[in-house]
């Protein structure tokens, strides 16, 4: 299975895939790593593994039409490469329906909170606890602010609705007394890396990336 990765940050999840592949756990090829940020450390990780990596700059100014033009550039670079799956791995931009329609394979996303199957505002834990579904960019801080005792992570298919779309897998992470955002996010990321490898292994084994 060939995977194109889009990321904005450190790329520790990309590293987890590369490590699992090196350890014989995953039969995948990462065909490209693209970022909206020049300083995303994930680009360095890609280059260190000899993978094609590119920064596709998003202009800062809110010039009308610029955003759509950037998406077209990003899609143009992405579609130079082969892929059976696009992974948004800490990619901090919302992609439009036009972008998604232009991808030649399904797009999946990693989200650092629990999301429900089939949309909605509530998610039920394995123990039957009903929690608010947290979406957007600040979900780790929001889990703490709301005083939740459990949060987690989700891998899901991407649809034009933000942090929605069919769920591939979820993992729960207990919130500990004294957790701050950084400590909690770090524990969630440990669960995210494990979950991502599991999901990608399943998709590669099934030879099927569609929902
Ligand atoms: C993950 O928590 C992901 O869910 C979030 O950004 C983080 C990416 O981490 N959207 P890394 O760049 O893979 O280390």
Short mmCIF file of N, CA and C in Angstrom, two decimals, residues 113-205:
data_model
loop_
_atom_site.label_atom_id
_atom_site.label_comp_id
_atom_site.label_asym_id
_atom_site.label_seq_id
_atom_site.Cartn_x
_atom_site.Cartn_y
_atom_site.Cartn_z
N UNK A 113 -8.79 13.31 19.96
CA UNK A 113 -9.94 13.22 20.87
C UNK A 113 -10.85 12.13 20.33
N UNK A 114 -11.83 11.74 21.14
CA UNK A 114 -12.76 10.68 20.71
C UNK A 114 -13.84 11.29 19.84
N UNK A 115 -14.09 10.66 18.70
CA UNK A 115 -15.16 11.10 17.80
C UNK A 115 -16.15 9.96 17.62
N UNK A 116 -17.44 10.31 17.46
CA UNK A 116 -18.47 9.25 17.37
C UNK A 116 -18.57 8.66 15.96
N UNK A 117 -19.10 7.44 15.90
CA UNK A 117 -19.46 6.85 14.60
C UNK A 117 -20.65 7.63 14.09
N UNK A 118 -20.63 7.95 12.82
CA UNK A 118 -21.81 8.56 12.21
C UNK A 118 -22.13 9.97 12.67
N UNK A 119 -21.13 10.73 13.05
CA UNK A 119 -21.34 12.14 13.40
C UNK A 119 -22.05 12.31 14.73
N UNK A 120 -22.51 13.52 14.98
CA UNK A 120 -23.21 13.80 16.25
C UNK A 120 -22.30 14.48 17.25
N UNK A 121 -22.91 14.98 18.31
CA UNK A 121 -22.20 15.79 19.30
C UNK A 121 -21.73 15.00 20.52
N UNK A 122 -22.07 13.72 20.58
CA UNK A 122 -21.73 12.91 21.75
C UNK A 122 -21.02 11.65 21.32
N UNK A 123 -20.12 11.19 22.18
CA UNK A 123 -19.43 9.93 21.92
C UNK A 123 -19.51 9.10 23.20
N UNK A 124 -19.72 7.80 23.05
CA UNK A 124 -19.87 6.92 24.22
C UNK A 124 -18.59 6.11 24.40
N UNK A 125 -18.07 6.09 25.63
CA UNK A 125 -16.84 5.32 25.90
C UNK A 125 -17.20 3.84 26.03
N UNK A 126 -16.15 3.01 26.11
CA UNK A 126 -16.38 1.55 26.25
C UNK A 126 -17.19 1.25 27.49
N UNK A 127 -17.04 2.07 28.53
CA UNK A 127 -17.78 1.86 29.78
C UNK A 127 -19.16 2.48 29.77
N UNK A 128 -19.55 3.07 28.64
CA UNK A 128 -20.88 3.64 28.54
C UNK A 128 -20.99 5.08 29.02
N UNK A 129 -19.84 5.71 29.25
CA UNK A 129 -19.86 7.13 29.65
C UNK A 129 -20.09 7.98 28.40
N UNK A 130 -21.00 8.95 28.50
CA UNK A 130 -21.29 9.79 27.33
C UNK A 130 -20.51 11.10 27.47
N UNK A 131 -19.71 11.39 26.45
CA UNK A 131 -18.83 12.57 26.48
C UNK A 131 -19.16 13.48 25.30
N UNK A 132 -18.85 14.76 25.42
CA UNK A 132 -19.01 15.63 24.25
C UNK A 132 -17.96 15.25 23.19
N UNK A 133 -18.38 15.28 21.92
CA UNK A 133 -17.42 15.05 20.83
C UNK A 133 -16.65 16.35 20.62
N UNK A 134 -15.34 16.31 20.79
CA UNK A 134 -14.53 17.53 20.70
C UNK A 134 -13.92 17.63 19.31
N UNK A 135 -14.18 18.75 18.65
CA UNK A 135 -13.67 18.95 17.29
C UNK A 135 -12.88 20.26 17.23
N UNK A 136 -12.03 20.38 16.21
CA UNK A 136 -11.29 21.62 16.03
C UNK A 136 -9.85 21.46 16.47
N UNK A 137 -9.20 22.61 16.64
CA UNK A 137 -7.74 22.61 16.85
C UNK A 137 -7.31 22.54 18.31
N UNK A 138 -8.24 22.73 19.25
CA UNK A 138 -7.80 22.85 20.66
C UNK A 138 -8.43 21.79 21.55
N UNK A 139 -8.57 20.59 21.03
CA UNK A 139 -9.37 19.58 21.73
C UNK A 139 -8.70 19.05 23.00
N UNK A 140 -7.38 19.08 23.05
CA UNK A 140 -6.73 18.57 24.26
C UNK A 140 -6.98 19.56 25.41
N UNK A 141 -6.81 20.84 25.13
CA UNK A 141 -7.10 21.88 26.14
C UNK A 141 -8.58 21.84 26.51
N UNK A 142 -9.44 21.62 25.53
CA UNK A 142 -10.88 21.60 25.82
C UNK A 142 -11.27 20.43 26.71
N UNK A 143 -10.64 19.29 26.51
CA UNK A 143 -10.93 18.12 27.36
C UNK A 143 -10.61 18.46 28.83
N UNK A 144 -9.50 19.17 29.05
CA UNK A 144 -9.12 19.57 30.41
C UNK A 144 -10.08 20.63 30.95
N UNK A 145 -10.38 21.60 30.10
CA UNK A 145 -11.26 22.71 30.52
C UNK A 145 -12.63 22.19 30.95
N UNK A 146 -13.10 21.14 30.25
CA UNK A 146 -14.42 20.59 30.57
C UNK A 146 -14.38 19.63 31.76
N UNK A 147 -13.19 19.37 32.27
CA UNK A 147 -13.06 18.50 33.44
C UNK A 147 -13.36 17.04 33.13
N UNK A 148 -13.13 16.62 31.88
CA UNK A 148 -13.38 15.21 31.53
C UNK A 148 -12.38 14.30 32.26
N UNK A 149 -12.78 13.07 32.47
CA UNK A 149 -11.86 12.11 33.09
C UNK A 149 -11.27 11.16 32.04
N UNK A 150 -11.88 11.15 30.87
CA UNK A 150 -11.39 10.30 29.77
C UNK A 150 -11.42 11.11 28.48
N UNK A 151 -10.38 10.93 27.68
CA UNK A 151 -10.39 11.45 26.32
C UNK A 151 -9.76 10.37 25.45
N UNK A 152 -9.12 10.73 24.35
CA UNK A 152 -8.52 9.68 23.54
C UNK A 152 -8.15 10.17 22.17
N UNK A 153 -8.23 9.27 21.20
CA UNK A 153 -7.87 9.64 19.84
C UNK A 153 -8.67 8.79 18.86
N UNK A 154 -8.76 9.32 17.65
CA UNK A 154 -9.59 8.69 16.62
C UNK A 154 -8.85 8.74 15.28
N UNK A 155 -8.98 7.69 14.50
CA UNK A 155 -8.57 7.74 13.09
C UNK A 155 -9.85 7.61 12.28
N UNK A 156 -10.07 8.55 11.37
CA UNK A 156 -11.34 8.55 10.64
C UNK A 156 -11.12 8.99 9.20
N UNK A 157 -12.07 8.61 8.35
CA UNK A 157 -12.06 9.10 6.97
C UNK A 157 -12.42 10.58 6.98
N UNK A 158 -11.84 11.30 6.04
CA UNK A 158 -12.09 12.74 5.95
C UNK A 158 -13.22 13.01 4.97
N UNK A 159 -14.15 13.84 5.42
CA UNK A 159 -15.23 14.33 4.57
C UNK A 159 -15.15 15.86 4.64
N UNK A 160 -15.95 16.56 3.83
CA UNK A 160 -15.86 18.02 3.90
C UNK A 160 -16.23 18.58 5.27
N UNK A 161 -16.97 17.85 6.09
CA UNK A 161 -17.29 18.33 7.45
C UNK A 161 -16.06 18.12 8.34
N UNK A 162 -15.74 19.13 9.15
CA UNK A 162 -14.49 19.08 9.94
C UNK A 162 -14.56 18.03 11.05
N UNK A 163 -13.52 17.18 11.11
CA UNK A 163 -13.40 16.14 12.14
C UNK A 163 -14.66 15.29 12.22
N UNK A 164 -15.09 14.85 11.06
CA UNK A 164 -16.27 14.00 10.97
C UNK A 164 -15.90 12.85 10.03
N UNK A 165 -16.86 12.12 9.55
CA UNK A 165 -16.55 11.05 8.60
C UNK A 165 -16.39 9.73 9.32
N UNK A 166 -16.59 8.63 8.61
CA UNK A 166 -16.59 7.30 9.21
C UNK A 166 -15.33 7.02 10.04
N UNK A 167 -15.56 6.47 11.23
CA UNK A 167 -14.45 6.19 12.15
C UNK A 167 -13.82 4.84 11.81
N UNK A 168 -12.49 4.83 11.72
CA UNK A 168 -11.74 3.58 11.51
C UNK A 168 -11.37 2.94 12.84
N UNK A 169 -10.99 3.75 13.81
CA UNK A 169 -10.62 3.20 15.12
C UNK A 169 -10.50 4.34 16.14
N UNK A 170 -10.69 3.96 17.39
CA UNK A 170 -10.60 4.91 18.51
C UNK A 170 -9.80 4.27 19.63
N UNK A 171 -9.13 5.07 20.42
CA UNK A 171 -8.49 4.55 21.64
C UNK A 171 -8.75 5.56 22.75
N UNK A 172 -9.05 5.04 23.93
CA UNK A 172 -9.34 5.92 25.07
C UNK A 172 -8.07 6.18 25.87
N UNK A 173 -7.98 7.37 26.43
CA UNK A 173 -6.83 7.75 27.27
C UNK A 173 -7.39 8.42 28.53
N UNK A 174 -7.14 7.84 29.71
CA UNK A 174 -7.62 8.47 30.94
C UNK A 174 -6.90 9.79 31.20
N UNK A 175 -7.64 10.75 31.73
CA UNK A 175 -7.03 12.02 32.13
C UNK A 175 -6.67 11.91 33.60
N UNK A 176 -5.42 12.24 33.92
CA UNK A 176 -4.96 12.08 35.30
C UNK A 176 -4.99 13.40 36.03
N UNK A 177 -5.24 13.35 37.36
CA UNK A 177 -5.23 14.59 38.13
C UNK A 177 -3.86 15.26 37.94
N UNK A 178 -3.85 16.54 37.75
CA UNK A 178 -2.57 17.24 37.58
C UNK A 178 -2.11 17.30 36.13
N UNK A 179 -2.83 16.64 35.22
CA UNK A 179 -2.45 16.73 33.80
C UNK A 179 -2.52 18.16 33.32
N UNK A 180 -1.51 18.62 32.59
CA UNK A 180 -1.67 19.86 31.85
C UNK A 180 -1.74 19.49 30.37
N UNK A 181 -1.93 20.49 29.51
CA UNK A 181 -2.17 20.19 28.10
C UNK A 181 -1.01 19.40 27.48
N UNK A 182 0.21 19.83 27.82
CA UNK A 182 1.37 19.18 27.20
C UNK A 182 1.47 17.72 27.64
N UNK A 183 1.30 17.48 28.94
CA UNK A 183 1.42 16.10 29.45
C UNK A 183 0.33 15.21 28.88
N UNK A 184 -0.90 15.74 28.85
CA UNK A 184 -2.01 14.94 28.33
C UNK A 184 -1.81 14.67 26.84
N UNK A 185 -1.42 15.71 26.08
CA UNK A 185 -1.24 15.51 24.63
C UNK A 185 -0.15 14.47 24.37
N UNK A 186 0.89 14.50 25.16
CA UNK A 186 1.98 13.53 24.96
C UNK A 186 1.46 12.11 25.16
N UNK A 187 0.62 11.90 26.21
CA UNK A 187 0.07 10.54 26.42
C UNK A 187 -0.90 10.17 25.30
N UNK A 188 -1.68 11.15 24.83
CA UNK A 188 -2.60 10.86 23.71
C UNK A 188 -1.78 10.46 22.48
N UNK A 189 -0.66 11.16 22.27
CA UNK A 189 0.15 10.87 21.08
C UNK A 189 0.76 9.47 21.13
N UNK A 190 1.06 8.99 22.32
CA UNK A 190 1.54 7.61 22.44
C UNK A 190 0.45 6.66 21.92
N UNK A 191 -0.80 6.92 22.37
CA UNK A 191 -1.93 6.09 21.92
C UNK A 191 -2.18 6.28 20.42
N UNK A 192 -2.02 7.50 19.94
CA UNK A 192 -2.26 7.78 18.51
C UNK A 192 -1.30 7.01 17.61
N UNK A 193 -0.05 6.96 18.02
CA UNK A 193 0.95 6.29 17.17
C UNK A 193 0.64 4.79 17.08
N UNK A 194 0.24 4.22 18.22
CA UNK A 194 -0.11 2.79 18.24
C UNK A 194 -1.34 2.54 17.36
N UNK A 195 -2.34 3.40 17.54
CA UNK A 195 -3.60 3.24 16.81
C UNK A 195 -3.37 3.39 15.30
N UNK A 196 -2.55 4.35 14.93
CA UNK A 196 -2.29 4.58 13.51
C UNK A 196 -1.65 3.35 12.87
N UNK A 197 -0.66 2.80 13.55
CA UNK A 197 0.01 1.61 13.01
C UNK A 197 -1.00 0.47 12.86
N UNK A 198 -1.86 0.30 13.86
CA UNK A 198 -2.90 -0.76 13.79
C UNK A 198 -3.82 -0.56 12.59
N UNK A 199 -4.29 0.67 12.42
CA UNK A 199 -5.23 0.96 11.33
C UNK A 199 -4.56 0.75 9.97
N UNK A 200 -3.36 1.28 9.83
CA UNK A 200 -2.67 1.16 8.53
C UNK A 200 -2.36 -0.32 8.25
N UNK A 201 -1.99 -1.07 9.28
CA UNK A 201 -1.73 -2.51 9.09
C UNK A 201 -3.00 -3.20 8.61
N UNK A 202 -4.11 -2.84 9.20
CA UNK A 202 -5.40 -3.46 8.81
C UNK A 202 -5.73 -3.14 7.35
N UNK A 203 -5.61 -1.87 6.99
CA UNK A 203 -5.93 -1.46 5.62
C UNK A 203 -5.00 -2.14 4.62
N UNK A 204 -3.72 -2.22 4.98
CA UNK A 204 -2.74 -2.85 4.08
C UNK A 204 -3.05 -4.34 3.93
N UNK A 205 -3.41 -4.97 5.05
CA UNK A 205 -3.73 -6.42 5.02
C UNK A 205 -4.97 -6.67 4.17
#
